[in-house]
XYZ file of C-alpha atoms in Angstrom:
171
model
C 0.000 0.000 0.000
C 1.338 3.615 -0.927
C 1.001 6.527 1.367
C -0.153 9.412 -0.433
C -0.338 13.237 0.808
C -3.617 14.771 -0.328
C -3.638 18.804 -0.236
C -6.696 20.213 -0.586
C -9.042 22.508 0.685
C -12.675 22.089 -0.761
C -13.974 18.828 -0.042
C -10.875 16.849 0.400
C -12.783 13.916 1.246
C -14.541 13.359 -2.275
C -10.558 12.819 -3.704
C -9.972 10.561 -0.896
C -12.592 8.599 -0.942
C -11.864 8.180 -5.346
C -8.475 7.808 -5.282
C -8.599 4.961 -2.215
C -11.617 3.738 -4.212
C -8.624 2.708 -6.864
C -6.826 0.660 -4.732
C -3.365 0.504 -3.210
C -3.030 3.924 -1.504
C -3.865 5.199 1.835
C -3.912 9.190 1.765
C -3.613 11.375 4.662
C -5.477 14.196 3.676
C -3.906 17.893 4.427
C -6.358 21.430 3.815
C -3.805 24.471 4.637
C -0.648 24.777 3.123
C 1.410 24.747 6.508
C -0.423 21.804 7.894
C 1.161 20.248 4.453
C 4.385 21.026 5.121
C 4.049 19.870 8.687
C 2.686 16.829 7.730
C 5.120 15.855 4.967
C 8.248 17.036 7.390
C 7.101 14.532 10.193
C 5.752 11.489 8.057
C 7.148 9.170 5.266
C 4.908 9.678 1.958
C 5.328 7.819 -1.732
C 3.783 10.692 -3.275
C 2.127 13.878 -2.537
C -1.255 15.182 -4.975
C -1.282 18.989 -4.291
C -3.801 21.701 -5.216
C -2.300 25.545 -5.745
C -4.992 27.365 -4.114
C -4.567 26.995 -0.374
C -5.235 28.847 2.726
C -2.159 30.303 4.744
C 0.697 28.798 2.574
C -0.461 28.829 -1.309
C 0.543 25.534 -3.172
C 3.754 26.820 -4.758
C 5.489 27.030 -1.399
C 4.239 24.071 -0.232
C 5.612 22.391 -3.450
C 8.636 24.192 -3.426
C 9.181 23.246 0.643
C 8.328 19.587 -0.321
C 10.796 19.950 -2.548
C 13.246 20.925 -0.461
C 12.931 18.003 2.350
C 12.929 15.154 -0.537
C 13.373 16.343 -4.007
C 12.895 12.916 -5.215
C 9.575 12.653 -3.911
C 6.979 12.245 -6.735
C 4.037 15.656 -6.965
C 1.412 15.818 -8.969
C -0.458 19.474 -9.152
C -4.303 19.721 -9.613
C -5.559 23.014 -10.086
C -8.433 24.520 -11.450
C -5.808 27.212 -13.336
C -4.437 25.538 -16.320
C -2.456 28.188 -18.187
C 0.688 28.038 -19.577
C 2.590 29.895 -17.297
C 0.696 28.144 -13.895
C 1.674 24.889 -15.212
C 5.650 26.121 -16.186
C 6.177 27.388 -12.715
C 5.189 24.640 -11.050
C 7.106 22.063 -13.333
C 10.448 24.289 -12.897
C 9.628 23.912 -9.019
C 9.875 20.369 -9.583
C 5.966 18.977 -9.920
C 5.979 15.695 -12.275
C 2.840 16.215 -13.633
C -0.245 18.622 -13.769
C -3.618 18.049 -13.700
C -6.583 20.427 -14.236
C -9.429 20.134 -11.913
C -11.594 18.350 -12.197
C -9.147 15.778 -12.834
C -9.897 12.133 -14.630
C -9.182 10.633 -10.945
C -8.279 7.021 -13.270
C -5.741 8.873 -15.005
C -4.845 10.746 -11.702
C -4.254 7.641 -9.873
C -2.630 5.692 -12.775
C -0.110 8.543 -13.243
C 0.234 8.932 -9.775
C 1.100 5.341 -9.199
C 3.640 4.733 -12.037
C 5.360 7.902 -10.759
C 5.644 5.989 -7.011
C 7.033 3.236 -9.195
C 9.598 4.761 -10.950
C 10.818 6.208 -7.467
C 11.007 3.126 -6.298
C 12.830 1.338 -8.984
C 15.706 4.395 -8.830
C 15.861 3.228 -5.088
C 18.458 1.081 -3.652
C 19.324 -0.721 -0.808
C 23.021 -1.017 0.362
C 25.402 -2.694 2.731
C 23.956 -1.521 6.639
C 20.697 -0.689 5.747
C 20.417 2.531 4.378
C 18.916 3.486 1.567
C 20.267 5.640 -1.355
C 19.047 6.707 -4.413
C 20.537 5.259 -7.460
C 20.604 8.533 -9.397
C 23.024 10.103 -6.981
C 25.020 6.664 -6.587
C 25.512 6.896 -10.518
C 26.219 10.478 -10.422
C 29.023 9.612 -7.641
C 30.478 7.188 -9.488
C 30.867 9.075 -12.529
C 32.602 11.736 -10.621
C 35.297 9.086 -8.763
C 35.755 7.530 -12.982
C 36.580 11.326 -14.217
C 38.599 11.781 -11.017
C 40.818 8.458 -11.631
C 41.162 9.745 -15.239
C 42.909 13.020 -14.517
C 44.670 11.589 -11.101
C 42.641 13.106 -8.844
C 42.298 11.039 -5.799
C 40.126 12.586 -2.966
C 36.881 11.765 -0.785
C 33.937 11.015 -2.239
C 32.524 14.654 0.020
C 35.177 16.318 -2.061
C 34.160 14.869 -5.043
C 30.657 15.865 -4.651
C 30.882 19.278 -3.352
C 33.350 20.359 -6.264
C 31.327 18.717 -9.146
C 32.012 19.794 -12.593
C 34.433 22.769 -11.740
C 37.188 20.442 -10.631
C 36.822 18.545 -13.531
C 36.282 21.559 -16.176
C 40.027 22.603 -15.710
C 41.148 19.596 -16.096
C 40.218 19.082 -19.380
């Protein structure tokens, strides 16, 4: 079962109640913007289905705070703006997909849930329990291959925190 973070303010309950309806999630339903964040920042969520139109903290911050504790963590926006420039802002905050309300709650839950599953799949257990994400495993190991290349050997903390400017004057 997937644990899904439901932000809404009018009538959260009828989205609940659909998107449960569809099977394998269990959302914990959020109306203000700061109860969101609170929420989110104390609880472990697969995914997080987010309206822009909230009381106290509008949806951008909340999506952009989200983003900030787990920027892996899969969003999907539903608002009842649909314009071009509502839906770039919130994809360069980071939302994976938009939807305009009212939503097609199938397609809602099916993208949803293949979202959850491609978070899952770029998530790895290692030695001792803990769990990294494969992206930034790759994105290490790339880093320690163009650091053996040019002779560089340092810590993979040193690695990281330089990035691509140790490695642009090196080549």
């Amino acid at each position: 079962m997937r644990s899904v973070l439901l932000v809404e303010d009018q009538n959260p309950f009828i989205s609940e109640t659909i998107l449960e309806g569809y099977g394998l999630m269990q959302i914990t339903p959020a109306k203000r913007g700061d109860e969101a964040i609170e929420t989110f920042a104390s609880g472990h969520f697969d995914g997080v289905v987010l309206d822009l139109r909230l009381p106290i903290v509008d949806g951008f911050d909340v999506l952009s705070a989200i983003k900030k504790i787990d920027d892996t963590i899969p969003v999907v926006v539903l608002s009842a703006y649909g314009d071009r420039l509502t839906r770039e802002r919130v994809t360069a905050l980071g939302a994976d997909a938009f939807f305009v309300k009212p939503p097609d709650y199938l397609k809602l839950h099916s993208k949803l849930m293949s979202l959850i599953a491609l978070r899952r799949r770029d998530t790895m257990t290692f030695n001792g329990g803990h769990t990294e994400h494969l992206a930034k495993f790759r994105r290490l190991m790339k880093l320690k291959e163009q650091a053996a290349k040019v002779g560089i050997n340092a810590p993979p903390e040193l690695l990281i925190s330089s990035g691509k400017a140790c490695f642009a004057t090196a080549f």
